[in-house]
Amino acid sequence: MIYSKKNVILHTERLSWKRMIIDIDADSGFCFGVVRAITTAEKELENGETLYCLGDIVHNGNEVNRLSDKGLKTITHQELPGLKGKKVLLRAHGEPPQTYITAKENGIQIIDATCPVVLQLQQKIKRAYTSHPEAQIVIYGKIGHAEVVGLEGQTEGKAIIIESVKDLKKIDFHQPIILFSQTTKSVADFNTIVDEIKSSIEEGVSFEYHDTICRQVANRIPHIKDFASKYEVIVFVSGKKSSNGKILYNECLASNPRTHIISDIDEIDRAWFVGAESIGICGATSTPKWLMEKVANYIKQSNNK
């Protein structure tokens, strides 16, 4: 067994039936914002005090369960007012202003782990909303996604949320438009929306757009497409709630039709690997490295039987 400089498993040995390579993508796994939120939670939990998290800390059930075993309790927004005097962690996705107001009114200590990239975007949207009251604030993102809810909150709930070009009918093309994007969306799709608005807006009407997509996430797309093309079979590991996971999985599938998505080892089918000599394992920005290693070890052990 050989380990790379990033402790990524690169396993090559002669098995009873075939020589097989199992390789974990070194660039898959938690993004900076998620690492920061989880590190913050673990540090607080070391004090032995109860820590609550407003919503799942990351869109991965396995990691949520790991932190739950350490004492992190996940709560809903409805439960927040009842936690008077408690500590509550805000995850990387960010929160709308009302959450901070509710916490202050109830003497709740906020541990703010909002991703700096998301926080900066919230501030940009709030400035645009307050300084351009005549404009429509449009956000390209997933309706109901935690980050988008926080972004929409900067406009008192008045922003127009669009998920695709099909939603452009929500916009009045006779009125000024200021467009932003959820940080984890596709750059190519954002540019398509920009082009569609440019071609539809009334002549002389102001259109301002801001590419607010996190490049640490966006840059994974070309890399993961390249990674997927190098192996006969790809196992993509992701939580079912992860929007980023769905995007990256589809990119893998486009590059390699023998791509399979799982959330844990109990979803693996050995038939996927019949005749394969190389297997690549990758995941979303919300997928912990330890889970990808667990998947690699499981495939190795099952093929040794």
GROMACS .gro file of C-alpha atoms in nm:
model
  305
    1MET     CA    1   0.000   0.000   0.000
    2ILE     CA    2   0.134   0.343  -0.097
    3TYR     CA    3   0.018   0.675   0.046
    4SER     CA    4   0.055   1.002  -0.142
    5LYS     CA    5   0.168   1.328   0.018
    6LYS     CA    6  -0.197   1.410   0.096
    7ASN     CA    7  -0.264   1.073   0.259
    8VAL     CA    8  -0.478   0.970  -0.034
    9ILE     CA    9  -0.500   0.596  -0.073
   10LEU     CA   10  -0.340   0.466  -0.387
   11HIS     CA   11  -0.370   0.089  -0.365
   12THR     CA   12  -0.217  -0.140  -0.624
   13GLU     CA   13  -0.171  -0.511  -0.566
   14ARG     CA   14  -0.244  -0.841  -0.734
   15LEU     CA   15  -0.581  -0.970  -0.618
   16SER     CA   16  -0.704  -1.324  -0.654
   17TRP     CA   17  -0.887  -1.243  -0.975
   18LYS     CA   18  -0.742  -0.923  -1.121
   19ARG     CA   19  -0.490  -0.644  -1.077
   20MET     CA   20  -0.684  -0.339  -0.959
   21ILE     CA   21  -0.606   0.025  -0.883
   22ILE     CA   22  -0.824   0.217  -0.638
   23ASP     CA   23  -0.750   0.589  -0.631
   24ILE     CA   24  -0.909   0.870  -0.428
   25ASP     CA   25  -0.923   1.215  -0.586
   26ALA     CA   26  -0.691   1.439  -0.384
   27ASP     CA   27  -0.897   1.749  -0.466
   28SER     CA   28  -1.234   1.610  -0.357
   29GLY     CA   29  -1.377   1.667  -0.012
   30PHE     CA   30  -1.453   1.961   0.212
   31CYS     CA   31  -1.411   2.313   0.079
   32PHE     CA   32  -1.256   2.584   0.297
   33GLY     CA   33  -1.591   2.706   0.434
   34VAL     CA   34  -1.699   2.360   0.549
   35VAL     CA   35  -1.359   2.286   0.705
   36ARG     CA   36  -1.382   2.614   0.895
   37ALA     CA   37  -1.734   2.538   1.025
   38ILE     CA   38  -1.648   2.184   1.136
   39THR     CA   39  -1.322   2.295   1.299
   40THR     CA   40  -1.514   2.565   1.486
   41ALA     CA   41  -1.772   2.310   1.605
   42GLU     CA   42  -1.508   2.062   1.721
   43LYS     CA   43  -1.320   2.332   1.911
   44GLU     CA   44  -1.638   2.438   2.094
   45LEU     CA   45  -1.729   2.077   2.174
   46GLU     CA   46  -1.390   2.026   2.339
   47ASN     CA   47  -1.511   2.253   2.621
   48GLY     CA   48  -1.770   1.996   2.718
   49GLU     CA   49  -2.061   2.240   2.680
   50THR     CA   50  -2.373   2.168   2.480
   51LEU     CA   51  -2.353   2.316   2.132
   52TYR     CA   52  -2.649   2.349   1.898
   53CYS     CA   53  -2.627   2.384   1.520
   54LEU     CA   54  -2.899   2.560   1.321
   55GLY     CA   55  -2.962   2.302   1.049
   56ASP     CA   56  -2.726   2.025   0.937
   57ILE     CA   57  -2.370   2.157   0.966
   58VAL     CA   58  -2.295   2.002   0.626
   59HIS     CA   59  -2.509   1.824   0.368
   60ASN     CA   60  -2.366   1.485   0.453
   61GLY     CA   61  -2.548   1.256   0.695
   62ASN     CA   62  -2.237   1.059   0.787
   63GLU     CA   63  -2.048   1.370   0.901
   64VAL     CA   64  -2.355   1.502   1.082
   65ASN     CA   65  -2.377   1.174   1.273
   66ARG     CA   66  -2.005   1.183   1.358
   67LEU     CA   67  -2.038   1.528   1.512
   68SER     CA   68  -2.363   1.432   1.681
   69ASP     CA   69  -2.173   1.156   1.861
   70LYS     CA   70  -1.938   1.428   1.989
   71GLY     CA   71  -2.231   1.627   2.128
   72LEU     CA   72  -2.343   1.858   1.847
   73LYS     CA   73  -2.723   1.889   1.846
   74THR     CA   74  -2.896   1.991   1.522
   75ILE     CA   75  -3.199   2.219   1.562
   76THR     CA   76  -3.454   2.388   1.338
   77HIS     CA   77  -3.537   2.758   1.311
   78GLN     CA   78  -3.862   2.687   1.495
   79GLU     CA   79  -3.666   2.557   1.794
   80LEU     CA   80  -3.423   2.852   1.806
   81PRO     CA   81  -3.630   3.092   2.025
   82GLY     CA   82  -3.655   2.827   2.296
   83LEU     CA   83  -3.277   2.802   2.347
   84LYS     CA   84  -3.243   3.098   2.579
   85GLY     CA   85  -2.887   3.142   2.704
   86LYS     CA   86  -2.750   2.857   2.489
   87LYS     CA   87  -2.472   2.849   2.230
   88VAL     CA   88  -2.582   2.810   1.869
   89LEU     CA   89  -2.349   2.753   1.574
   90LEU     CA   90  -2.435   2.909   1.240
   91ARG     CA   91  -2.304   2.683   0.962
   92ALA     CA   92  -2.108   2.788   0.653
   93HIS     CA   93  -2.423   2.848   0.444
   94GLY     CA   94  -2.505   3.167   0.634
   95GLU     CA   95  -2.831   3.299   0.781
   96PRO     CA   96  -3.075   3.584   0.713
   97PRO     CA   97  -3.077   3.890   0.944
   98GLN     CA   98  -3.386   3.764   1.130
   99THR     CA   99  -3.185   3.477   1.278
  100TYR     CA  100  -2.947   3.721   1.447
  101ILE     CA  101  -3.242   3.927   1.574
  102THR     CA  102  -3.408   3.617   1.722
  103ALA     CA  103  -3.082   3.515   1.890
  104LYS     CA  104  -3.032   3.859   2.045
  105GLU     CA  105  -3.390   3.875   2.170
  106ASN     CA  106  -3.348   3.542   2.347
  107GLY     CA  107  -2.999   3.586   2.489
  108ILE     CA  108  -2.852   3.319   2.259
  109GLN     CA  109  -2.476   3.320   2.204
  110ILE     CA  110  -2.407   3.292   1.830
  111ILE     CA  111  -2.096   3.104   1.714
  112ASP     CA  112  -2.081   3.235   1.360
  113ALA     CA  113  -1.914   2.996   1.114
  114THR     CA  114  -2.059   3.156   0.802
  115CYS     CA  115  -1.818   3.105   0.512
  116PRO     CA  116  -1.633   3.434   0.444
  117VAL     CA  117  -1.721   3.405   0.074
  118VAL     CA  118  -2.091   3.374   0.158
  119LEU     CA  119  -2.071   3.655   0.412
  120GLN     CA  120  -1.914   3.886   0.154
  121LEU     CA  121  -2.192   3.798  -0.093
  122GLN     CA  122  -2.459   3.874   0.169
  123GLN     CA  123  -2.306   4.216   0.220
  124LYS     CA  124  -2.297   4.286  -0.155
  125ILE     CA  125  -2.664   4.196  -0.195
  126LYS     CA  126  -2.765   4.408   0.104
  127ARG     CA  127  -2.576   4.709  -0.035
  128ALA     CA  128  -2.736   4.665  -0.377
  129TYR     CA  129  -3.081   4.634  -0.222
  130THR     CA  130  -3.048   4.945  -0.004
  131SER     CA  131  -2.871   5.166  -0.259
  132HIS     CA  132  -3.085   5.070  -0.563
  133PRO     CA  133  -3.445   5.050  -0.439
  134GLU     CA  134  -3.570   5.080  -0.797
  135ALA     CA  135  -3.391   4.763  -0.911
  136GLN     CA  136  -3.498   4.400  -0.907
  137ILE     CA  137  -3.249   4.194  -0.710
  138VAL     CA  138  -3.223   3.857  -0.885
  139ILE     CA  139  -3.040   3.558  -0.733
  140TYR     CA  140  -2.946   3.256  -0.942
  141GLY     CA  141  -2.970   2.966  -0.698
  142LYS     CA  142  -3.173   2.678  -0.563
  143ILE     CA  143  -3.502   2.781  -0.408
  144GLY     CA  144  -3.508   2.688  -0.038
  145HIS     CA  145  -3.134   2.614  -0.019
  146ALA     CA  146  -2.988   2.732   0.312
  147GLU     CA  147  -2.743   2.972   0.146
  148VAL     CA  148  -3.012   3.118  -0.079
  149VAL     CA  149  -3.247   3.171   0.215
  150GLY     CA  150  -2.972   3.374   0.382
  151LEU     CA  151  -2.909   3.575   0.065
  152GLU     CA  152  -3.279   3.642   0.010
  153GLY     CA  153  -3.303   3.764   0.368
  154GLN     CA  154  -3.070   4.054   0.286
  155THR     CA  155  -3.352   4.194   0.068
  156GLU     CA  156  -3.632   4.144   0.324
  157GLY     CA  157  -3.748   3.850   0.115
  158LYS     CA  158  -3.802   4.060  -0.197
  159ALA     CA  159  -3.529   3.909  -0.418
  160ILE     CA  160  -3.634   3.708  -0.723
  161ILE     CA  161  -3.488   3.356  -0.710
  162ILE     CA  162  -3.428   3.181  -1.041
  163GLU     CA  163  -3.310   2.822  -1.078
  164SER     CA  164  -3.276   2.819  -1.458
  165VAL     CA  165  -3.356   3.017  -1.772
  166LYS     CA  166  -3.713   2.887  -1.742
  167ASP     CA  167  -3.758   3.111  -1.438
  168LEU     CA  168  -3.665   3.430  -1.623
  169LYS     CA  169  -4.037   3.490  -1.676
  170LYS     CA  170  -4.042   3.607  -1.312
  171ILE     CA  171  -3.841   3.915  -1.414
  172ASP     CA  172  -3.983   4.241  -1.548
  173PHE     CA  173  -3.750   4.327  -1.836
  174HIS     CA  174  -3.877   4.686  -1.836
  175GLN     CA  175  -3.724   4.751  -1.492
  176PRO     CA  176  -3.355   4.762  -1.378
  177ILE     CA  177  -3.202   4.427  -1.284
  178ILE     CA  178  -2.909   4.339  -1.056
  179LEU     CA  179  -2.808   3.973  -1.078
  180PHE     CA  180  -2.608   3.766  -0.827
  181SER     CA  181  -2.542   3.393  -0.792
  182GLN     CA  182  -2.539   3.135  -0.516
  183THR     CA  183  -2.170   3.058  -0.454
  184THR     CA  184  -2.186   2.692  -0.559
  185LYS     CA  185  -2.360   2.724  -0.895
  186SER     CA  186  -2.216   2.652  -1.240
  187VAL     CA  187  -2.024   2.937  -1.404
  188ALA     CA  188  -2.135   2.822  -1.750
  189ASP     CA  189  -2.502   2.819  -1.649
  190PHE     CA  190  -2.467   3.162  -1.487
  191ASN     CA  191  -2.321   3.301  -1.811
  192THR     CA  192  -2.611   3.151  -2.006
  193ILE     CA  193  -2.856   3.334  -1.780
  194VAL     CA  194  -2.662   3.659  -1.826
  195ASP     CA  195  -2.682   3.621  -2.204
  196GLU     CA  196  -3.055   3.547  -2.191
  197ILE     CA  197  -3.124   3.857  -1.981
  198LYS     CA  198  -2.912   4.073  -2.213
  199SER     CA  199  -3.112   3.955  -2.511
  200SER     CA  200  -3.448   4.005  -2.337
  201ILE     CA  201  -3.411   4.332  -2.146
  202GLU     CA  202  -3.573   4.646  -2.283
  203GLU     CA  203  -3.330   4.878  -2.459
  204GLY     CA  204  -3.195   5.145  -2.226
  205VAL     CA  205  -3.288   4.955  -1.908
  206SER     CA  206  -3.003   4.901  -1.660
  207PHE     CA  207  -2.867   4.548  -1.615
  208GLU     CA  208  -2.588   4.484  -1.367
  209TYR     CA  209  -2.456   4.135  -1.296
  210HIS     CA  210  -2.204   3.996  -1.050
  211ASP     CA  211  -2.035   3.658  -1.088
  212THR     CA  212  -2.031   3.562  -0.719
  213ILE     CA  213  -1.953   3.192  -0.769
  214CYS     CA  214  -1.680   3.054  -0.544
  215ARG     CA  215  -1.389   2.952  -0.764
  216GLN     CA  216  -1.267   2.692  -0.513
  217VAL     CA  217  -1.590   2.509  -0.591
  218ALA     CA  218  -1.625   2.604  -0.959
  219ASN     CA  219  -1.267   2.502  -1.042
  220ARG     CA  220  -1.344   2.149  -0.930
  221ILE     CA  221  -1.559   2.090  -1.235
  222PRO     CA  222  -1.282   2.073  -1.499
  223HIS     CA  223  -1.063   1.877  -1.259
  224ILE     CA  224  -1.326   1.621  -1.168
  225LYS     CA  225  -1.419   1.571  -1.535
  226ASP     CA  226  -1.055   1.495  -1.607
  227PHE     CA  227  -1.031   1.265  -1.304
  228ALA     CA  228  -1.342   1.070  -1.407
  229SER     CA  229  -1.209   1.012  -1.758
  230LYS     CA  230  -0.895   0.836  -1.627
  231TYR     CA  231  -1.069   0.540  -1.461
  232GLU     CA  232  -1.289   0.260  -1.582
  233VAL     CA  233  -1.535   0.298  -1.293
  234ILE     CA  234  -1.608   0.605  -1.080
  235VAL     CA  235  -1.771   0.595  -0.738
  236PHE     CA  236  -1.897   0.941  -0.644
  237VAL     CA  237  -1.960   0.984  -0.272
  238SER     CA  238  -2.209   1.249  -0.168
  239GLY     CA  239  -2.489   1.326   0.073
  240LYS     CA  240  -2.834   1.323  -0.087
  241LYS     CA  241  -2.900   1.686   0.017
  242SER     CA  242  -2.587   1.827  -0.146
  243SER     CA  243  -2.658   2.060  -0.440
  244ASN     CA  244  -2.288   2.074  -0.519
  245GLY     CA  245  -2.280   1.694  -0.513
  246LYS     CA  246  -2.552   1.670  -0.779
  247ILE     CA  247  -2.360   1.911  -1.005
  248LEU     CA  248  -2.025   1.733  -0.970
  249TYR     CA  249  -2.183   1.388  -1.004
  250ASN     CA  250  -2.344   1.488  -1.335
  251GLU     CA  251  -2.008   1.619  -1.458
  252CYS     CA  252  -1.848   1.285  -1.371
  253LEU     CA  253  -2.129   1.095  -1.541
  254ALA     CA  254  -2.087   1.303  -1.858
  255SER     CA  255  -1.717   1.211  -1.867
  256ASN     CA  256  -1.760   0.849  -1.763
  257PRO     CA  257  -2.091   0.659  -1.806
  258ARG     CA  258  -1.970   0.402  -1.550
  259THR     CA  259  -2.013   0.656  -1.269
  260HIS     CA  260  -2.219   0.560  -0.964
  261ILE     CA  261  -2.329   0.785  -0.680
  262ILE     CA  262  -2.353   0.660  -0.322
  263SER     CA  263  -2.388   0.811   0.025
  264ASP     CA  264  -2.232   0.513   0.207
  265ILE     CA  265  -2.086   0.166   0.152
  266ASP     CA  266  -2.419  -0.016   0.187
  267GLU     CA  267  -2.518   0.123  -0.154
  268ILE     CA  268  -2.220  -0.029  -0.337
  269ASP     CA  269  -2.292  -0.303  -0.590
  270ARG     CA  270  -1.995  -0.532  -0.665
  271ALA     CA  271  -2.132  -0.585  -1.016
  272TRP     CA  272  -2.017  -0.230  -1.100
  273PHE     CA  273  -1.655  -0.341  -1.090
  274VAL     CA  274  -1.673  -0.656  -1.303
  275GLY     CA  275  -1.394  -0.644  -1.560
  276ALA     CA  276  -1.256  -0.317  -1.425
  277GLU     CA  277  -0.888  -0.267  -1.347
  278SER     CA  278  -0.910   0.092  -1.222
  279ILE     CA  279  -1.156   0.261  -0.988
  280GLY     CA  280  -1.166   0.632  -0.907
  281ILE     CA  281  -1.333   0.763  -0.594
  282CYS     CA  282  -1.433   1.129  -0.563
  283GLY     CA  283  -1.695   1.342  -0.393
  284ALA     CA  284  -1.865   1.673  -0.323
  285THR     CA  285  -1.737   1.973  -0.127
  286SER     CA  286  -1.949   1.839   0.161
  287THR     CA  287  -1.801   1.487   0.151
  288PRO     CA  288  -1.550   1.405   0.429
  289LYS     CA  289  -1.221   1.252   0.325
  290TRP     CA  290  -1.259   0.978   0.587
  291LEU     CA  291  -1.578   0.859   0.414
  292MET     CA  292  -1.406   0.831   0.075
  293GLU     CA  293  -1.129   0.632   0.245
  294LYS     CA  294  -1.394   0.407   0.401
  295VAL     CA  295  -1.540   0.343   0.054
  296ALA     CA  296  -1.195   0.265  -0.091
  297ASN     CA  297  -1.117   0.019   0.186
  298TYR     CA  298  -1.455  -0.150   0.152
  299ILE     CA  299  -1.410  -0.204  -0.223
  300LYS     CA  300  -1.059  -0.337  -0.166
  301GLN     CA  301  -1.173  -0.580   0.105
  302SER     CA  302  -1.480  -0.701  -0.084
  303ASN     CA  303  -1.270  -0.779  -0.390
  304ASN     CA  304  -1.022  -0.972  -0.179
  305LYS     CA  305  -1.292  -1.213  -0.068
   0.00000   0.00000   0.00000
